[in-house]
CSV table of C-alpha atoms and ligand atoms in Angstrom, one decimal:
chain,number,residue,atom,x,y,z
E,1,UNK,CA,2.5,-30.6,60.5
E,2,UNK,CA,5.5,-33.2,60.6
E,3,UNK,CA,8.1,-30.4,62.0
E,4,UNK,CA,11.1,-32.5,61.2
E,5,UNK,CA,9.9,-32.6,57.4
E,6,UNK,CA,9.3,-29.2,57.2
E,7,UNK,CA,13.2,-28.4,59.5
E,8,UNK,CA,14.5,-30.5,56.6
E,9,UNK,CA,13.1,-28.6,53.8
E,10,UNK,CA,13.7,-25.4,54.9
E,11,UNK,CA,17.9,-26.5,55.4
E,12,UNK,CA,17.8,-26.1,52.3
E,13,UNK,CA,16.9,-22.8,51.8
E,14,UNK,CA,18.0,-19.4,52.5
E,15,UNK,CA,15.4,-19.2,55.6
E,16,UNK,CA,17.0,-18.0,58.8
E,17,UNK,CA,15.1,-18.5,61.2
E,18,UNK,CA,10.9,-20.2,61.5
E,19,UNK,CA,8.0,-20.0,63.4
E,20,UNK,CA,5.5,-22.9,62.9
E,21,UNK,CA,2.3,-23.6,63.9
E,22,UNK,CA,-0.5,-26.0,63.9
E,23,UNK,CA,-3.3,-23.2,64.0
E,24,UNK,CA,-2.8,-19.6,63.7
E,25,UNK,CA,-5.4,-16.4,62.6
E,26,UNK,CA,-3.3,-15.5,60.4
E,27,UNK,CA,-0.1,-16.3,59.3
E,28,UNK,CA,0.8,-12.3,57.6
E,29,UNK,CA,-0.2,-11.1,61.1
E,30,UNK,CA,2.2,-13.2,63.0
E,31,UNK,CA,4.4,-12.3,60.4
E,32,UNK,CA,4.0,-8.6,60.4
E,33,UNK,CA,4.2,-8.6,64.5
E,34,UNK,CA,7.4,-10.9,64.0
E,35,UNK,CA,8.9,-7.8,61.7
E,36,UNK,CA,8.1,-5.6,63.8
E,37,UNK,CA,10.5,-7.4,67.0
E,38,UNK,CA,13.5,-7.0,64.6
E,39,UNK,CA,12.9,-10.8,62.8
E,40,UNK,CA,15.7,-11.3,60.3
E,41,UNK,CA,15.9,-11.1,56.7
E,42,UNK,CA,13.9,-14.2,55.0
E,43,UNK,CA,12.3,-15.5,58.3
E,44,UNK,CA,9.4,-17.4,57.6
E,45,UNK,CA,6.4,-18.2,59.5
E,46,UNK,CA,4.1,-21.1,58.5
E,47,UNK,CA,1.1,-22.7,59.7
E,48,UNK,CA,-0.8,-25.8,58.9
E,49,UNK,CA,-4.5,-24.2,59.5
E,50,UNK,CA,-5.6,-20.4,59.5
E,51,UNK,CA,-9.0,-19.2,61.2
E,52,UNK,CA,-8.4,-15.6,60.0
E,53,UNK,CA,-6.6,-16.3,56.8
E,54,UNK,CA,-6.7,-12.6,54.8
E,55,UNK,CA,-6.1,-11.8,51.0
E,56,UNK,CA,-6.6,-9.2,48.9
E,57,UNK,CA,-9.3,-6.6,48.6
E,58,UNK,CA,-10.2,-7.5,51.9
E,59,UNK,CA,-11.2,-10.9,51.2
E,60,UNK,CA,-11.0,-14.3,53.7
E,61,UNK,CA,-8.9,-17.0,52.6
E,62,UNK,CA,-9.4,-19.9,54.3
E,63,UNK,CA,-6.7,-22.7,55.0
E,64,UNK,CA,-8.3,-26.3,56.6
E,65,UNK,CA,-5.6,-28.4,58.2
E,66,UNK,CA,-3.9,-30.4,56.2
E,67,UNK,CA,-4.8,-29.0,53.2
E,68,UNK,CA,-2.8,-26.2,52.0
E,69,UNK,CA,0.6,-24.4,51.9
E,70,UNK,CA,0.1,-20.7,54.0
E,71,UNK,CA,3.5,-19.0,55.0
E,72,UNK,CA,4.6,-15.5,55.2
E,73,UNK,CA,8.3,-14.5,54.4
E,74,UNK,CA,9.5,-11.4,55.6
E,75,UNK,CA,12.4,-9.7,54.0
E,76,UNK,CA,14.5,-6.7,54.8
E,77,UNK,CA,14.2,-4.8,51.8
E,78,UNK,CA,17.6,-2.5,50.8
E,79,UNK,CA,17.3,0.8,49.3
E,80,UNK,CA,17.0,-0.6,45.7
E,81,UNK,CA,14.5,-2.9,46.8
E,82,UNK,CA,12.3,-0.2,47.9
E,83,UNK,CA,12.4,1.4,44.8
E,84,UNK,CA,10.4,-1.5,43.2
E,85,UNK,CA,8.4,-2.4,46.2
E,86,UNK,CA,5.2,-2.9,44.2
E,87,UNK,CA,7.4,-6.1,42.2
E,88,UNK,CA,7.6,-8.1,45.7
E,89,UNK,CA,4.3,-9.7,44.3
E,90,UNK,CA,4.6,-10.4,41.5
E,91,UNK,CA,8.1,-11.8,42.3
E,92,UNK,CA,6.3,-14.2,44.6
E,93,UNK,CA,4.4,-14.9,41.5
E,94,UNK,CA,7.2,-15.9,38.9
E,95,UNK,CA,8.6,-18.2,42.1
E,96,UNK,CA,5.7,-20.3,42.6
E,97,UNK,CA,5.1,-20.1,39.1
E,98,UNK,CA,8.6,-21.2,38.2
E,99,UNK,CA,8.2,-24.0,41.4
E,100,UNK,CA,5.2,-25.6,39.4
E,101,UNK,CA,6.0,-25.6,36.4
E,102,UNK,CA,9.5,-27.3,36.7
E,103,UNK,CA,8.4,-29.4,39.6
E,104,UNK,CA,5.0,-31.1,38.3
E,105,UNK,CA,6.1,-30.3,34.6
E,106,UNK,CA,2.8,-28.2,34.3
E,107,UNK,CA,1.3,-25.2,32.5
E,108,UNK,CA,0.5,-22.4,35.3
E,109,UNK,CA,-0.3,-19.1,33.9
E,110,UNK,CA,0.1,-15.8,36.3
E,111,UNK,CA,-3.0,-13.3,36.6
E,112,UNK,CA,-1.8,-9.9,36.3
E,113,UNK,CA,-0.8,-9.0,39.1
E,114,UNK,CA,0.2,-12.1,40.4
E,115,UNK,CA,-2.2,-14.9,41.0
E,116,UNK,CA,-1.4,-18.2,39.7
E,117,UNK,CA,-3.7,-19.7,37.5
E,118,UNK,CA,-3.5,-23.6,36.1
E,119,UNK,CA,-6.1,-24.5,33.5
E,120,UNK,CA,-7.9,-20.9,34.2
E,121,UNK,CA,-8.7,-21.8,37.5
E,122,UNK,CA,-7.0,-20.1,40.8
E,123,UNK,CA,-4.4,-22.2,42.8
E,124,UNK,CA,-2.7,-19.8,44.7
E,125,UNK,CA,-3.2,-16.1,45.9
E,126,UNK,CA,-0.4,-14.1,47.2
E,127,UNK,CA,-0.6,-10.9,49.8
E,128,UNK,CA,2.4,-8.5,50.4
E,129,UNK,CA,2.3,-5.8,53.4
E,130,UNK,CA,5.2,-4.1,55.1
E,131,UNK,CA,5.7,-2.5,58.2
E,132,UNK,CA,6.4,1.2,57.6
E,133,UNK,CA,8.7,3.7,59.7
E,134,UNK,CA,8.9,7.7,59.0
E,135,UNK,CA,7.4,6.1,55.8
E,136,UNK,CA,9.9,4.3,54.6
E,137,UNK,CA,9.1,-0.2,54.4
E,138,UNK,CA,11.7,-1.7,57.2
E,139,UNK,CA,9.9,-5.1,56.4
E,140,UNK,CA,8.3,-6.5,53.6
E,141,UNK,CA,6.1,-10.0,54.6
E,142,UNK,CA,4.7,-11.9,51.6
E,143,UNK,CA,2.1,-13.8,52.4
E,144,UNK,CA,1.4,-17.1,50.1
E,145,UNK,CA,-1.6,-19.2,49.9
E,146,UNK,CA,-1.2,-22.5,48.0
E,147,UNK,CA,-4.2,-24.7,47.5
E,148,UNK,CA,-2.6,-28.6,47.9
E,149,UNK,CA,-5.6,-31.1,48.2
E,150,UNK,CA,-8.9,-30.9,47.3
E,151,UNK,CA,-10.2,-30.1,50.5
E,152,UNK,CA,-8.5,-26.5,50.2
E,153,UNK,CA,-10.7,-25.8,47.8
E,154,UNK,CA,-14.4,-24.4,48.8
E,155,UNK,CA,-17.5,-25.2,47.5
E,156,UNK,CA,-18.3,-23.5,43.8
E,157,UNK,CA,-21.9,-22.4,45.5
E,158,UNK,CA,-21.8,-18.8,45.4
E,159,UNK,CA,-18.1,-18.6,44.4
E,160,UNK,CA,-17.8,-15.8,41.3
E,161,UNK,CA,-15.2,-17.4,40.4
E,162,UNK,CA,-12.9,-20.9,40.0
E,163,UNK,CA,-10.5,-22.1,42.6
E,164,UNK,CA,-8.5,-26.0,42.1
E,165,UNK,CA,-5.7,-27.3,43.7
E,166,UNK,CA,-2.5,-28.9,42.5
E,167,UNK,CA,-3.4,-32.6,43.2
E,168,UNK,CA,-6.4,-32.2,40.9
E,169,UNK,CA,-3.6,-31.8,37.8
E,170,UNK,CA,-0.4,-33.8,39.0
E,171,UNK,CA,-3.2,-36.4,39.8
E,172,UNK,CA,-0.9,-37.5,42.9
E,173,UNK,CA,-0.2,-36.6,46.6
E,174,UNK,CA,1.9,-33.4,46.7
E,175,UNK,CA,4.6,-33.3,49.1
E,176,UNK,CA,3.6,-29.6,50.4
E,177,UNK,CA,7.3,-29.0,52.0
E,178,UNK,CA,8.9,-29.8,48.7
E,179,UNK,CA,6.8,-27.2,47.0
E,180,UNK,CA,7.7,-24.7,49.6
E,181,UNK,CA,11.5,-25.4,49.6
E,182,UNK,CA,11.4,-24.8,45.5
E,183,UNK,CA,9.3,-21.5,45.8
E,184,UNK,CA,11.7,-20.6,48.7
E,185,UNK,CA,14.5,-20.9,46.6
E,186,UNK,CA,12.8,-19.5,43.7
E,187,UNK,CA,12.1,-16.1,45.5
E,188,UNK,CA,15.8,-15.5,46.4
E,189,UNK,CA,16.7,-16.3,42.9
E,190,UNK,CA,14.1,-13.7,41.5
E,191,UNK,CA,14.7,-11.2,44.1
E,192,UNK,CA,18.5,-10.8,43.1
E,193,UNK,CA,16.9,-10.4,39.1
E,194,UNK,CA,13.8,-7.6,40.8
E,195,UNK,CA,13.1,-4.4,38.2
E,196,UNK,CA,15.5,-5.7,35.2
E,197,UNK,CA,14.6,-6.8,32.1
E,198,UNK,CA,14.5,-10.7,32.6
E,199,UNK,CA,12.4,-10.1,35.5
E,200,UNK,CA,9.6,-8.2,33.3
E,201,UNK,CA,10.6,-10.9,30.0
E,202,UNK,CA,9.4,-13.9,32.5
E,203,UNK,CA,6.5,-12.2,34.0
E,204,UNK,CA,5.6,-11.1,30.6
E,205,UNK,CA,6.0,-14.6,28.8
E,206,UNK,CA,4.2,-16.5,31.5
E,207,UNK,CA,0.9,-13.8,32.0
E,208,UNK,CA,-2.6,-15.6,31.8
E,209,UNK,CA,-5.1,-14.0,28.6
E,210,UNK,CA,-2.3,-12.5,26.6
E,211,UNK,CA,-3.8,-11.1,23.5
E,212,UNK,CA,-7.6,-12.0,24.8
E,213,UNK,CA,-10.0,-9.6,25.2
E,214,UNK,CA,-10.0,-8.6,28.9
E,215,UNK,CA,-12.2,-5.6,31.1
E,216,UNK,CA,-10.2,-3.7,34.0
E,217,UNK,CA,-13.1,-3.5,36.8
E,218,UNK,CA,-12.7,-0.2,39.1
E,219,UNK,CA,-15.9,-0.2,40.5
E,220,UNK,CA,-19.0,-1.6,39.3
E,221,UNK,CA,-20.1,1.1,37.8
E,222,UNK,CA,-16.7,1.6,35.5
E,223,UNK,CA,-15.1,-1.0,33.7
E,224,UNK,CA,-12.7,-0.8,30.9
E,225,UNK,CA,-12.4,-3.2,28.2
E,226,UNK,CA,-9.2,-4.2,26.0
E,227,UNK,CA,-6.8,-6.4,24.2
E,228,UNK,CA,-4.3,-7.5,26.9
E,229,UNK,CA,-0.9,-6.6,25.4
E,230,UNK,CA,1.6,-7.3,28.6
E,231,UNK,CA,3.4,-5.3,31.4
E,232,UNK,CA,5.5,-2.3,31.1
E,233,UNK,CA,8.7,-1.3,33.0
E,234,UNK,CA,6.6,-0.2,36.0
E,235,UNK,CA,4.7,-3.7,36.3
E,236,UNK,CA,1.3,-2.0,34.9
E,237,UNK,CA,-0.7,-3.7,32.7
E,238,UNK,CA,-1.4,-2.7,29.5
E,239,UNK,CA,-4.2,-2.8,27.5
E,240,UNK,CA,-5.4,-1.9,23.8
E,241,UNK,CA,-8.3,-0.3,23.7
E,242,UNK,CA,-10.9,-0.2,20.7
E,243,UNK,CA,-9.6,3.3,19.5
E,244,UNK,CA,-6.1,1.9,19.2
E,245,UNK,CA,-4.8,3.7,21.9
E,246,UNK,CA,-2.5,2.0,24.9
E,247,UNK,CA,-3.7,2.6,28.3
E,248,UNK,CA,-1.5,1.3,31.3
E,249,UNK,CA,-3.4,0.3,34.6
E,250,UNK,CA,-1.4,0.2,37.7
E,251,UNK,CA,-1.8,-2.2,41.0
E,252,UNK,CA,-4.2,-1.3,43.1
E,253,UNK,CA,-7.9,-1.2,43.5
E,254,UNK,CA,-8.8,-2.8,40.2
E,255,UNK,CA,-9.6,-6.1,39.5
E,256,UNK,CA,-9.3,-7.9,36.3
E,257,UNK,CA,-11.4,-10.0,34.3
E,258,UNK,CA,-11.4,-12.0,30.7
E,259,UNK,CA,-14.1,-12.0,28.6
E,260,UNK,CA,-16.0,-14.6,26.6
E,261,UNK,CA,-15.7,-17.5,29.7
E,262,UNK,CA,-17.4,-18.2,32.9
E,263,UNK,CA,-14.0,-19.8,34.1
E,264,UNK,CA,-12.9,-16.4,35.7
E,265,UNK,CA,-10.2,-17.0,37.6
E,266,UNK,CA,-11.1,-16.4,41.4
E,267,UNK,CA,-9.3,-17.6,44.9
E,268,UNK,CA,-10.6,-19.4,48.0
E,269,UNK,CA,-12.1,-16.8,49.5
E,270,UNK,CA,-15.6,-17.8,51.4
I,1,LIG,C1,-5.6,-13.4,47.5
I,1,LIG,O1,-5.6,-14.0,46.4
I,1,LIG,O2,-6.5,-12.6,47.7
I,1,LIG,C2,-4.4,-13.4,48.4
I,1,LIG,C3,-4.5,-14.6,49.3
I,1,LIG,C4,-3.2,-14.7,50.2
I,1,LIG,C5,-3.4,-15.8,51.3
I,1,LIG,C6,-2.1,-16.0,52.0
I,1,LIG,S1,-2.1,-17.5,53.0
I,1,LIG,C7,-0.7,-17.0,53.8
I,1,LIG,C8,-0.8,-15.5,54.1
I,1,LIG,N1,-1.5,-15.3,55.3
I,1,LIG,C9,-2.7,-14.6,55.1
I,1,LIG,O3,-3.5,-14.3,56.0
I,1,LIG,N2,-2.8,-14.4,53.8
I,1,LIG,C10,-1.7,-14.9,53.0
């Protein structure tokens, strides 16, 4: 990683301090440790390769050198913060979203909860964790994976579902540190806006199979199928369902799915 790039990017953001490394397991751990030595408010760590790269539902997410976009930002949440801790990803989500669509002029679309999708197919996957005490979060790290070139994207054998990158759709070199420096940016912007009304509006406006038909997977033996109808003031989403009644789903140990196309939207995981 060309650190004097990257020390120049971040000036211009509200980061405060950064660890960066060429190879780390995982940059969330480092992260997470980092919190727990006191780091401050929106330090970042970032690293150019990850051997034990983790993301959600237990899942690997691997990161080849050169290839990719891992960090982890840890913030200090205040009181209010805490009250919407579960919108720390999908803010993450409306600030990559929001870097990639005004910086490559393109289309993304964000996954309930917050992947983000371009052309139905998985570019980045993001993975919040905090560092609880007396159980209340002292530290919030959000962990974001960005798929760059095409070699951050693995093999479709055996993958369930689609991952790209961005140079497959701005069909030139991304300059990886700009990307970070706008989703940087980005996340202070829609951290200041977290729980209100243009917060949900955004998320709303930009989420992926709006109106399609989509099933809420809990397990595999129960699955729920509906119309997709948006988010409510909690960040659940909300589905009709074929009696015409409203059902909310909230984050957590359910996946979702669209119907009708083999293009479901997956992540890099091996
Ligand atoms: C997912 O879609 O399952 C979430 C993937 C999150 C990956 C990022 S890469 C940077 C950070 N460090 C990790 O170990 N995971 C997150």
């Amino acid at each position: 990683m060309d650190s004097i790039q990257l020390a120049d990017a971040l000036s211009k953001t509200p980061v405060t301090a950064f660890r960066a490394f060429e190879t780390i397991g995982s940059t969330n751990d480092e992260a997470l440790a980092w919190a727990d030595q006191g780091a401050a408010d929106f330090s970042l760590v970032i690293s150019d390769e990850q051997t034990k790269g983790r993301g959600r539902f237990d899942r690997r997410w691997v990161t080849r050198p050169g290839s990719s976009l891992a960090f982890s930002l840890i913030l200090n949440p205040s009181p209010v913060e805490i009250e919407h801790l579960s919108l720390f990803a999908p803010l993450c989500g409306l600030a990559v979203h929001d870097a990639v669509k005004v910086f490559f002029n393109l289309e993304p679309e964000i996954k309930w909860p917050n992947d983000i999708l371009i052309e139905r197919k998985k570019c980045c996957g993001i993975l919040v964790e905090a560092n609880w005490t007396d159980g209340i979060p002292n530290a919030v790290v959000l962990g974001i994976g960005i798929n760059i070139t095409q070699d951050s994207v693995p093999p479709s054998d055996g993958q369930l579902f689609s991952a790209a990158c961005l140079e497959e759709f701005t069909h030139c070199p991304v300059d990886r540190f700009s990307v970070l420096q706008h989703v940087l940016n980005n996340i202070q912007k829609w951290r200041a806006e977290l729980g209100t009304s243009r917060f949900f509006e955004h998320w709303t406006n930009h989420l992926a199979f709006k109106g399609e038909q989509v099933m809420i997977v809990k397990s595999e033996k129960q699955s729920i199928i509906g119309v997709e109808k948006g988010i409510d003031q909690h960040g659940n989403l909300v589905l009709l369902l074929d009696n015409n009644e409203e059902k909310a789903f909230e984050v957590g140990d359910v996946h979702l799915r669209p119907l009708n196309t083999s293009n479901n939207s997956g992540g890099n995981h091996a």
